[in-house]
Coordinates of C-alpha atoms in Angstrom, one line a residue:
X1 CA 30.4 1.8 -9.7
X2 CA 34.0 1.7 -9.9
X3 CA 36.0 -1.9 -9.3
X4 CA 38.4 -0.5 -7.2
X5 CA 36.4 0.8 -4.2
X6 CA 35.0 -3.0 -3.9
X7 CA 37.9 -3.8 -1.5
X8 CA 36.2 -0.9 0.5
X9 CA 32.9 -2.4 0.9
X10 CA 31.9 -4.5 3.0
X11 CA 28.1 -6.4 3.6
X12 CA 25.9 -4.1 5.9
X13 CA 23.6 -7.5 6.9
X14 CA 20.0 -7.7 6.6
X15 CA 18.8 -7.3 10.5
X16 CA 22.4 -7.3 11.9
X17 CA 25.9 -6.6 10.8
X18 CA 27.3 -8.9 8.5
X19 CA 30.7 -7.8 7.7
X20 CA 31.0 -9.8 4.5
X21 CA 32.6 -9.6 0.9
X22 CA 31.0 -8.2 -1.4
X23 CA 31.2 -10.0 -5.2
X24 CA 30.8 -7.9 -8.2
X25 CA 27.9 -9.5 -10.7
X26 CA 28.8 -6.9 -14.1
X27 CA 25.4 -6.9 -16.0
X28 CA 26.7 -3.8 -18.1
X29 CA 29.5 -1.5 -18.0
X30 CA 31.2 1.5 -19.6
X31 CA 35.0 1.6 -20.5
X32 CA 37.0 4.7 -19.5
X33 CA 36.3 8.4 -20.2
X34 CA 35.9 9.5 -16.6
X35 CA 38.0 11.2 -14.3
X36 CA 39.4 8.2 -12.7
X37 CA 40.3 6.7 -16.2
X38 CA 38.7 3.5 -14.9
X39 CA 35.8 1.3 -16.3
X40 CA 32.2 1.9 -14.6
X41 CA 30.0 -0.7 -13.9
X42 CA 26.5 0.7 -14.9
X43 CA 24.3 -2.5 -13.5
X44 CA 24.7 -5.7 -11.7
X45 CA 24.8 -6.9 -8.7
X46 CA 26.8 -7.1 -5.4
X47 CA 26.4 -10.3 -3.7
X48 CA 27.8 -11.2 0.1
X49 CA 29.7 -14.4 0.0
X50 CA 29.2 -14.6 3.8
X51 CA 25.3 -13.9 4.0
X52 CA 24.2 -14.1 0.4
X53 CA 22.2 -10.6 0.1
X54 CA 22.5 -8.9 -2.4
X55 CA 22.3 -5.0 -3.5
X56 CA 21.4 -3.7 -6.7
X57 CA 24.2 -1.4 -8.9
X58 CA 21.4 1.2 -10.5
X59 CA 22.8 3.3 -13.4
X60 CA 26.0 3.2 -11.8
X61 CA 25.4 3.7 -8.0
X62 CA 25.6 0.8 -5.7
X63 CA 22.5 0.9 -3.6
X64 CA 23.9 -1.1 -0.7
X65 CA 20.6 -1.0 1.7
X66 CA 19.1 -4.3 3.2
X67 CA 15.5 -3.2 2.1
X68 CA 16.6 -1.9 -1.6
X69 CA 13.4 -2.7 -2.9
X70 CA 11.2 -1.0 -0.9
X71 CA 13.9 1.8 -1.5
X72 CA 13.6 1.8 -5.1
X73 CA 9.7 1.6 -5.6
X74 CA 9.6 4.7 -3.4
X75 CA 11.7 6.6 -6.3
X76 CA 10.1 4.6 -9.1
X77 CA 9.4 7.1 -10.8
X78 CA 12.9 8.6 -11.4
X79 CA 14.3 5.5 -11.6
X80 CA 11.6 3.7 -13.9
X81 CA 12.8 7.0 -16.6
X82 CA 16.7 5.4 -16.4
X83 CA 17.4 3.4 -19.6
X84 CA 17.1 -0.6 -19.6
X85 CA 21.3 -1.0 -20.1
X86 CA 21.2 0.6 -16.6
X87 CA 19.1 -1.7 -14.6
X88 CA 19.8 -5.1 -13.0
X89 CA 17.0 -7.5 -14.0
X90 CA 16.5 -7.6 -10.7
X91 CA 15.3 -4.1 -10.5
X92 CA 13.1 -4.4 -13.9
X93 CA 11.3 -7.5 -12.3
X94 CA 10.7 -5.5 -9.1
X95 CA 9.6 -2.4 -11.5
X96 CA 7.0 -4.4 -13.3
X97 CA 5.6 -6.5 -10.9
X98 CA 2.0 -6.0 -10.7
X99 CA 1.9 -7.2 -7.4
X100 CA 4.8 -4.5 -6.2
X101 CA 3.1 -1.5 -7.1
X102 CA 0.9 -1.5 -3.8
X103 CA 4.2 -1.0 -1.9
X104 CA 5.3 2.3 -3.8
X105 CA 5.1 5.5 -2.0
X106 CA 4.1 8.5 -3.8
X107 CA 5.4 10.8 -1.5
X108 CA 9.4 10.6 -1.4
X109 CA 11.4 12.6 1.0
X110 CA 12.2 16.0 0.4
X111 CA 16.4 15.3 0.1
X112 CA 15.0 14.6 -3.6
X113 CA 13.1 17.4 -4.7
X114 CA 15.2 19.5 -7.4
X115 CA 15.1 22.7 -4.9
X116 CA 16.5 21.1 -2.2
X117 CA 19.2 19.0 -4.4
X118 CA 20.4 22.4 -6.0
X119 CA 20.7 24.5 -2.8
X120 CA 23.6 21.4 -1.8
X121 CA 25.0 22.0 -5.3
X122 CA 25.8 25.9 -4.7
X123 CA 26.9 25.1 -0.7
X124 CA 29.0 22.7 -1.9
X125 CA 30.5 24.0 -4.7
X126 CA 30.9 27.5 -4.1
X127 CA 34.5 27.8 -4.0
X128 CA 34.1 27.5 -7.8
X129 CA 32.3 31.2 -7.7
X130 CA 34.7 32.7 -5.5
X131 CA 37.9 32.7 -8.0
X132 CA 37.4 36.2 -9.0
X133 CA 35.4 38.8 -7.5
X134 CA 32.2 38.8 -10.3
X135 CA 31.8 35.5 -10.3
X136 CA 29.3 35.1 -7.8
X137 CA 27.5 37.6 -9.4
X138 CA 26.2 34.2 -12.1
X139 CA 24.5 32.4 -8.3
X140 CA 23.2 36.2 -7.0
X141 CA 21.6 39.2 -8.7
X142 CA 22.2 41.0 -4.8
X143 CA 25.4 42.4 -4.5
X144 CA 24.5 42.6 -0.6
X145 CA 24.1 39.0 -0.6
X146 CA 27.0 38.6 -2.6
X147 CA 29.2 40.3 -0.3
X148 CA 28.2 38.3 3.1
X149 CA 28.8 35.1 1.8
X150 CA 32.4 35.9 0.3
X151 CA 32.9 37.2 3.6
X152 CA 31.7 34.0 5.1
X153 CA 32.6 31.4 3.2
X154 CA 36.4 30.9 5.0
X155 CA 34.2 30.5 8.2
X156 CA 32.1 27.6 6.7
X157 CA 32.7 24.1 8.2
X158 CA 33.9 22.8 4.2
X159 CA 36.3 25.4 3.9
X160 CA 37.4 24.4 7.9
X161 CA 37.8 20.8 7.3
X162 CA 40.3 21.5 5.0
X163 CA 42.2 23.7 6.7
X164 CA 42.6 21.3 9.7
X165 CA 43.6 18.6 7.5
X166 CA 46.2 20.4 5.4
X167 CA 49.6 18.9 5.4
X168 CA 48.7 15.4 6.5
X169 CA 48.5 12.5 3.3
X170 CA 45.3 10.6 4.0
X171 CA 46.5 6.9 2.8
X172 CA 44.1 5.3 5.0
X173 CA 41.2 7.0 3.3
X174 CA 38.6 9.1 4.0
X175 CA 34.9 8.0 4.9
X176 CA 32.0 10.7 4.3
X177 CA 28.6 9.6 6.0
X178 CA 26.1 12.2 4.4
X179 CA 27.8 12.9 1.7
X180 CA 25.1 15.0 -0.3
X181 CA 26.6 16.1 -3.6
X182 CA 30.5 15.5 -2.9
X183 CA 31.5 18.8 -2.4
X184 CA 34.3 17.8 0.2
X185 CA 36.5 15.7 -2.5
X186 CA 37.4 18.6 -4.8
X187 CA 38.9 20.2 -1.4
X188 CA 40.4 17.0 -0.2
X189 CA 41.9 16.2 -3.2
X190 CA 45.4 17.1 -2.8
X191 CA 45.8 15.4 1.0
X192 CA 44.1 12.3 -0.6
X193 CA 46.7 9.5 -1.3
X194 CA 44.1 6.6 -0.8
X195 CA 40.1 5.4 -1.1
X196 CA 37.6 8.2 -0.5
X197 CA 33.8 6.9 -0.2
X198 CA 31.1 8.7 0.3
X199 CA 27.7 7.4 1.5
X200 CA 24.1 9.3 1.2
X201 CA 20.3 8.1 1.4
X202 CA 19.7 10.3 -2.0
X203 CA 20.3 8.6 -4.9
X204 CA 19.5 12.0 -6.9
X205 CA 22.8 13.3 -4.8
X206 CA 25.2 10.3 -5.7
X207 CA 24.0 10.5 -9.4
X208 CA 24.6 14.3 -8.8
X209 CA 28.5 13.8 -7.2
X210 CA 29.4 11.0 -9.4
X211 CA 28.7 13.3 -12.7
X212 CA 30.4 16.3 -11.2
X213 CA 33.1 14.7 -9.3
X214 CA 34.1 11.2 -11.4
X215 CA 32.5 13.1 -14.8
X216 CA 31.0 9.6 -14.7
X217 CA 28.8 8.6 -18.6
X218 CA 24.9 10.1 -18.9
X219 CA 23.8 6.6 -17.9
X220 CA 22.3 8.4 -14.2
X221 CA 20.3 11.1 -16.8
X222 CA 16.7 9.8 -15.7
X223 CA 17.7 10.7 -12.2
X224 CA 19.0 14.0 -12.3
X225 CA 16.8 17.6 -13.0
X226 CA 16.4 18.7 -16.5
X227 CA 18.5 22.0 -15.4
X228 CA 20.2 22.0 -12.2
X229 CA 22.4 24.4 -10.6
X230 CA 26.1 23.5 -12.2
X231 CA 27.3 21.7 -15.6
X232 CA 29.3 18.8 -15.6
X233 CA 32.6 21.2 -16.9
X234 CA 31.5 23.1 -13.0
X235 CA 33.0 20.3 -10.8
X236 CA 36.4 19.4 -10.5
X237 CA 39.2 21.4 -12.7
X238 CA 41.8 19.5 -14.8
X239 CA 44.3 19.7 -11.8
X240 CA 42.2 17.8 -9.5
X241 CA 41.2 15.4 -11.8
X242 CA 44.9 14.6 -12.3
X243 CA 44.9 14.4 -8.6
X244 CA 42.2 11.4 -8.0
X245 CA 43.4 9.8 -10.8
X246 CA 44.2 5.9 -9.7
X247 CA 42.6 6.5 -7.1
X248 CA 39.7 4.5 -5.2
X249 CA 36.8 7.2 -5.3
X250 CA 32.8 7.0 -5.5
X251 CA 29.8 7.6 -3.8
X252 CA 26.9 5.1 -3.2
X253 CA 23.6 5.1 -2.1
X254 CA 23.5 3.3 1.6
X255 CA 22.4 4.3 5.4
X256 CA 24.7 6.0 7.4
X257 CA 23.8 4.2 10.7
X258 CA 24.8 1.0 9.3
X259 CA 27.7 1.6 7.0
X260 CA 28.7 -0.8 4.3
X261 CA 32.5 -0.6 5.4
X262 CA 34.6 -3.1 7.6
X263 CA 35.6 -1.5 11.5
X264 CA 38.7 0.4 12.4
X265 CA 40.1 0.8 8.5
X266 CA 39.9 4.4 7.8
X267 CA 42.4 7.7 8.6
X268 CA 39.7 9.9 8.5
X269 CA 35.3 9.5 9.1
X270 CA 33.6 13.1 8.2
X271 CA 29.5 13.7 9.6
X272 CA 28.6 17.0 9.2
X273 CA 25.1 18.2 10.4
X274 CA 24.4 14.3 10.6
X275 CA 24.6 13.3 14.5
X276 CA 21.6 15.6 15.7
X277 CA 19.8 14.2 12.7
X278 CA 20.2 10.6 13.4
X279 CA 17.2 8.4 14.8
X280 CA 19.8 7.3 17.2
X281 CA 22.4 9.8 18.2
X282 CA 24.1 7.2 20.6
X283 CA 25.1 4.3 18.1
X284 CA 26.1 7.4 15.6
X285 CA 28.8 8.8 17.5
X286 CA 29.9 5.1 18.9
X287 CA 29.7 4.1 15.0
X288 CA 32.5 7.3 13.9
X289 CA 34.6 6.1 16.7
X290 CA 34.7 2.7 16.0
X291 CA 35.6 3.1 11.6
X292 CA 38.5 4.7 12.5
X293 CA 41.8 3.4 12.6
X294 CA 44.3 4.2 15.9
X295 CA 45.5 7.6 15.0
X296 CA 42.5 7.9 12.8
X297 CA 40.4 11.6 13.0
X298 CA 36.7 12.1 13.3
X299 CA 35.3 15.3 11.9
X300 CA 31.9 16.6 12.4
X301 CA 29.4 19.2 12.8
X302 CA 25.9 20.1 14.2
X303 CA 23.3 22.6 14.6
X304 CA 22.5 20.9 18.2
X305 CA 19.8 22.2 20.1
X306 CA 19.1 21.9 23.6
X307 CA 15.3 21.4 22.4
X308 CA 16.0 18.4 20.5
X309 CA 16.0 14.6 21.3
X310 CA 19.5 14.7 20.0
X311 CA 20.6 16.5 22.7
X312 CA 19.3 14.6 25.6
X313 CA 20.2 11.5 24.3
X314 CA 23.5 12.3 24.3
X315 CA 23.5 14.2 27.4
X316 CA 22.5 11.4 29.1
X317 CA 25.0 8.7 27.6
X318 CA 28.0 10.7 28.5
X319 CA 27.7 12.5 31.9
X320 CA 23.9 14.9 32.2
X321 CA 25.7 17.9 33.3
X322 CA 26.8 19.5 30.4
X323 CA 26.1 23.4 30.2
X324 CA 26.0 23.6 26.4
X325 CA 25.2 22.1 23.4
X326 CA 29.1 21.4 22.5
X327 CA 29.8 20.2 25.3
X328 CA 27.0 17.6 25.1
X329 CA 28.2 16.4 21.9
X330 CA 32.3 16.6 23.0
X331 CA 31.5 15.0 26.2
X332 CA 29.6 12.2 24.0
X333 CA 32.4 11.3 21.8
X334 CA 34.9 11.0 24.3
X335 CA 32.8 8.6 25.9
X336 CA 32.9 7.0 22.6
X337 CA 37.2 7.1 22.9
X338 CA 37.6 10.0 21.3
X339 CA 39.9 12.8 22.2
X340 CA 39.6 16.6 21.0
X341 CA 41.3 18.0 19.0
X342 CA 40.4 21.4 17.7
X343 CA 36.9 22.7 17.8
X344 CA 35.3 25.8 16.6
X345 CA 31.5 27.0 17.3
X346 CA 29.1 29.3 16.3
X347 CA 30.1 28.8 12.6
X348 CA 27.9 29.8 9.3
X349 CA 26.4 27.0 7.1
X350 CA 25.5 28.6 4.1
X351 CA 22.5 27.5 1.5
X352 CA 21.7 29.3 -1.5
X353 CA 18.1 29.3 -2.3
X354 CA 18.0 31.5 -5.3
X355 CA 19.1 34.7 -7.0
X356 CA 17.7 36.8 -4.2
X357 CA 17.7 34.5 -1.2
X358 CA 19.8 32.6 0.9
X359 CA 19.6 30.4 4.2
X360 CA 22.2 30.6 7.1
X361 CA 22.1 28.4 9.8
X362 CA 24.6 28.2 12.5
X363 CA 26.9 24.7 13.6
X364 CA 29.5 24.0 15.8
X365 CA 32.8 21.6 14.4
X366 CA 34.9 19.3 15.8
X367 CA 38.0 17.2 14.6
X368 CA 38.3 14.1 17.4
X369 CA 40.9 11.6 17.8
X370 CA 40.3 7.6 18.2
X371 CA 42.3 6.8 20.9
X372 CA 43.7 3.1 21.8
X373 CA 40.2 2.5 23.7
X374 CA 37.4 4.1 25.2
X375 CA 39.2 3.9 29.0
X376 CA 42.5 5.1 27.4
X377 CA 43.7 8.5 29.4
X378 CA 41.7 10.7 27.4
X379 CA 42.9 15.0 27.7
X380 CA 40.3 17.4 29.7
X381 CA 39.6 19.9 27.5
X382 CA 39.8 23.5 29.0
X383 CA 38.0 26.8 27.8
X384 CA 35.6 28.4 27.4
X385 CA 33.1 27.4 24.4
X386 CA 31.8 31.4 23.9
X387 CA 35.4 32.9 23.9
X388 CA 36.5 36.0 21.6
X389 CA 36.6 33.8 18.5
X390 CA 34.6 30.6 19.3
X391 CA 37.5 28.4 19.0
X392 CA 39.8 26.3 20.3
X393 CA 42.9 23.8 20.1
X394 CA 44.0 21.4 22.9
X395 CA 48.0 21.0 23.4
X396 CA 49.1 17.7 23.5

C-alpha cells in the first residue's frame, strides 16, 4: 500500500459506519522502483484511532473489510503461498491456528478463478491491442472476431467514460467501486490531477491492477496465475507513468456497499455493471450520491433487467411507473439527488474468453450530477431511450 492514499481512507466500522482515521502499522516495506516512485508498504496494519479495528495490509493490498479473517481463510490457499515478509503476524497467527481451519471455505467465488481474472485483463486493457491493425491478432486467431470488436470497442462504456470526462482536471479524485483489474486509470490518466482509489472484493484483481498499473515489487506473486493474459511491460506506457507520478493511486481490497472513504470528498465515483449486482440496490445508488462532492459526477453502468430484484427494488424507491429499465435506474438516482447528464443505452460490454471465443453482453451508461440536495430543482429529462443512436445529453 502506498502512504499517500492513507489521507483517503477512512474506517468502514465493524456493524456500522465508523468514519475514523486510519493509522499505518509498517511491518515491512519496499523502497521505490514503482511507477509512483514512492515506497510500498508490503504488511502491517491499519488501525482506526476512533473505533480501534483494524485491517490487515497483505503483500501490499490493504484489505479494509470488518470480517478480514473470515475473508482471508476463504483464499488461504493463495494467500498461505505469499512469502512470510508479506504477511502481518496477524495473518500468520490466523493462518496457523488449528482451531481456524474449521472456518475456511474450500469453495471461493468465481471473481477468483484464473479464467474469469483474465477475461477482465483483455476487457480492460484492450486499447493496448488496438494501436495497429495486427495487433489484436496476438488475443484472436479469428479475423471475424477481430474485426467486430475493433469495430466495437469506441462503443464500450471504458472507452465512453473517457470521452465524457475529457477536458475536465479531476483534483478532487476519482473513486472506482468495482474496480476489477484497473483498466480505467491508464484512460484517466491524463484528466487525473488528484487521488484515484479503486476498491474490489478480489484480492487476485488488486494484486492484478497494482502490478500492471503501479508496476508494484513481485511481493503479490503467490496471488496471481502462473501465466495470465498480459506482462507487467502490458500496462501503462512510459507516458502515463509519467502522468501518475506524485500522485495518490492504489487499489485495495474492501466492499463496495460500505466504502472505506469519508462522505461528499470526491469529483468523480465510477460503478460500472455494479448497481444490478448489489444485495441492496437502494443504499448503492444513495451511497454514489452521497461520496460525491457538490459539482461532483457519478458514472455508471448496468445490464438491468426487468426480471431482476434489482429492478424492482429500485422501481419501487423512486416512483413504480417507469417503462424501462433506464428509466428505473435514472429515476432512482435522481431520487438519490442526482441530475442527468448524458446517458447512452444499448451499449456492448466486451469479454474475451479465448483465441476463438468472445462474450458480449449489452449495458446502458450514465454520467449523473450531485446536486446541492436530494429536493434541489432537479431537470426532467426528455427523450426517448430507443432513439436512432440510443443516446442522449440534457441542456442545462
Amino acid at each position: 500500500m502506498f502512504e499517500p492514499i492513507l489521507k483517503q481512507l477512512a474506517c468502514p466500522g465493524q456493524r456500522n459506519p465508523c468514519g475514523g482515521q486510519l493509522n499505518l502499522r509498517s511491518d515491512h516495506s519496499v523502497p521505490g522502483g514503482n511507477h509512483l516512485g514512492c515506497e510500498d508498504v508490503i504488511s502491517g496494519l491499519l488501525c482506526c484511532e476512533a473505533c480501534g479495528q483494524s485491517y490487515p495490509i497483505i503483500a501490499g493490498i490493504a484489505v479494509i473489510l470488518p470480517d478480514w479473517s473470515d475473508y482471508i481463510l476463504a483464499r488461504c490457499r493463495h494467500i498461505s503461498a505469499l512469502p512470510a515478509a508479506a504477511l502481518p503476524v496477524e495473518a500468520v497467527q490466523l493462518l496457523t491456528d488449528p482451531n481456524a481451519r474449521h472456518r475456511r471455505i474450500a469453495q471461493v467465488d468465481n471473481w477468483e478463478a484464473t479464467d474469469v481474472l483474465n477475461g477482465y485483463l483483455l476487457s480492460h486493457f484492450l486499447f493496448h491491442a488496438l494501436d495497429g491493425p495486427g495487433d489484436l491478432d496476438s488475443i484472436f486467431s479469428s479475423k471475424r472476431i477481430a474485426a467486430q470488436v475493433r469495430q466495437d470497442w469506441p462503443q464500450t462504456p471504458l472507452f465512453l467514460l473517457k470521452s465524457w470526462l475529457t477536458g475536465d482536471l479531476l483534483s478532487g479524485g476519482v473513486l472506482e467501486l468495482g474496480c476489477s483489474v484497473g483498466g480505467t486509470v491508464p484512460l484517466l490518466a491524463e484528466l487525473l490531477s488528484g487521488p484515484y482509489l479503486g476498491l474490489d472484493m478480489s484480492i487476485r484483481s488488486v494484486a492484478m491492477a497494482r502490478r500492471l498499473i503501479l508496476g508494484t515489487a513481485d511481493a503479490a506473486r503467490g496471488l496471481l496465475p502462473e501465466q495470465f493474459a498480459l506482462s507487467a511491460k502490458d500496462g501503462l506506457d512510459n507516458a502515463t507513468r509519467s502522468r501518475l507520478r506524485g500522485l495518490a493511486v492504489d487499489f485495495v481490497v474492501a466492499d463496495a456497499l460500505r466504502p472505506p472513504v469519508a462522505k461528499h470528498d470526491w469529483d468523480v465515483v465510477s460503478a460500472m455493471n455494479m448497481v444490478d449486482f448489489s444485495p441492496d440496490p437502494v443504499s448503492f445508488v444513495q451511497m454514489q450520491a452521497d461520496l460525491l462532492r457538490l459539482g461532483g459526477r457519478c458514472f455508471t453502468t448496468a445490464p438491468l433487467s426487468p426480471h431482476s430484484p434489482a429492478y424492482k427494488a429500485l422501481s419501487d424507491w423512486s416512483s413504480g411507473s417507469a417503462s424501462s429499465p433506464a428509466d428505473v435506474l435514472t429515476g432512482a438516482y435522481r431520487q438519490a439527488g442526482l441530475a442527468l447528464s448524458q446517458w447512452q443505452v444499448d451499449l456492448p460490454w466486451i469479454v474475451p474468453r479465448g483465441p476463438r471465443y468472445v462474450e458480449y453482453f449489452s449495458v446502458d451508461a450514465f454520467l449523473l450530477e450531485r446536486l446541492s440536495s436530494p429536493e434541489a430543482d432537479i431537470p426532467k429529462e426528455t427523450g426517448e431511450w430507443c432513439n436512432d443512436n440510443n443516446t442522449g445529453q440534457v441542456s442545462s
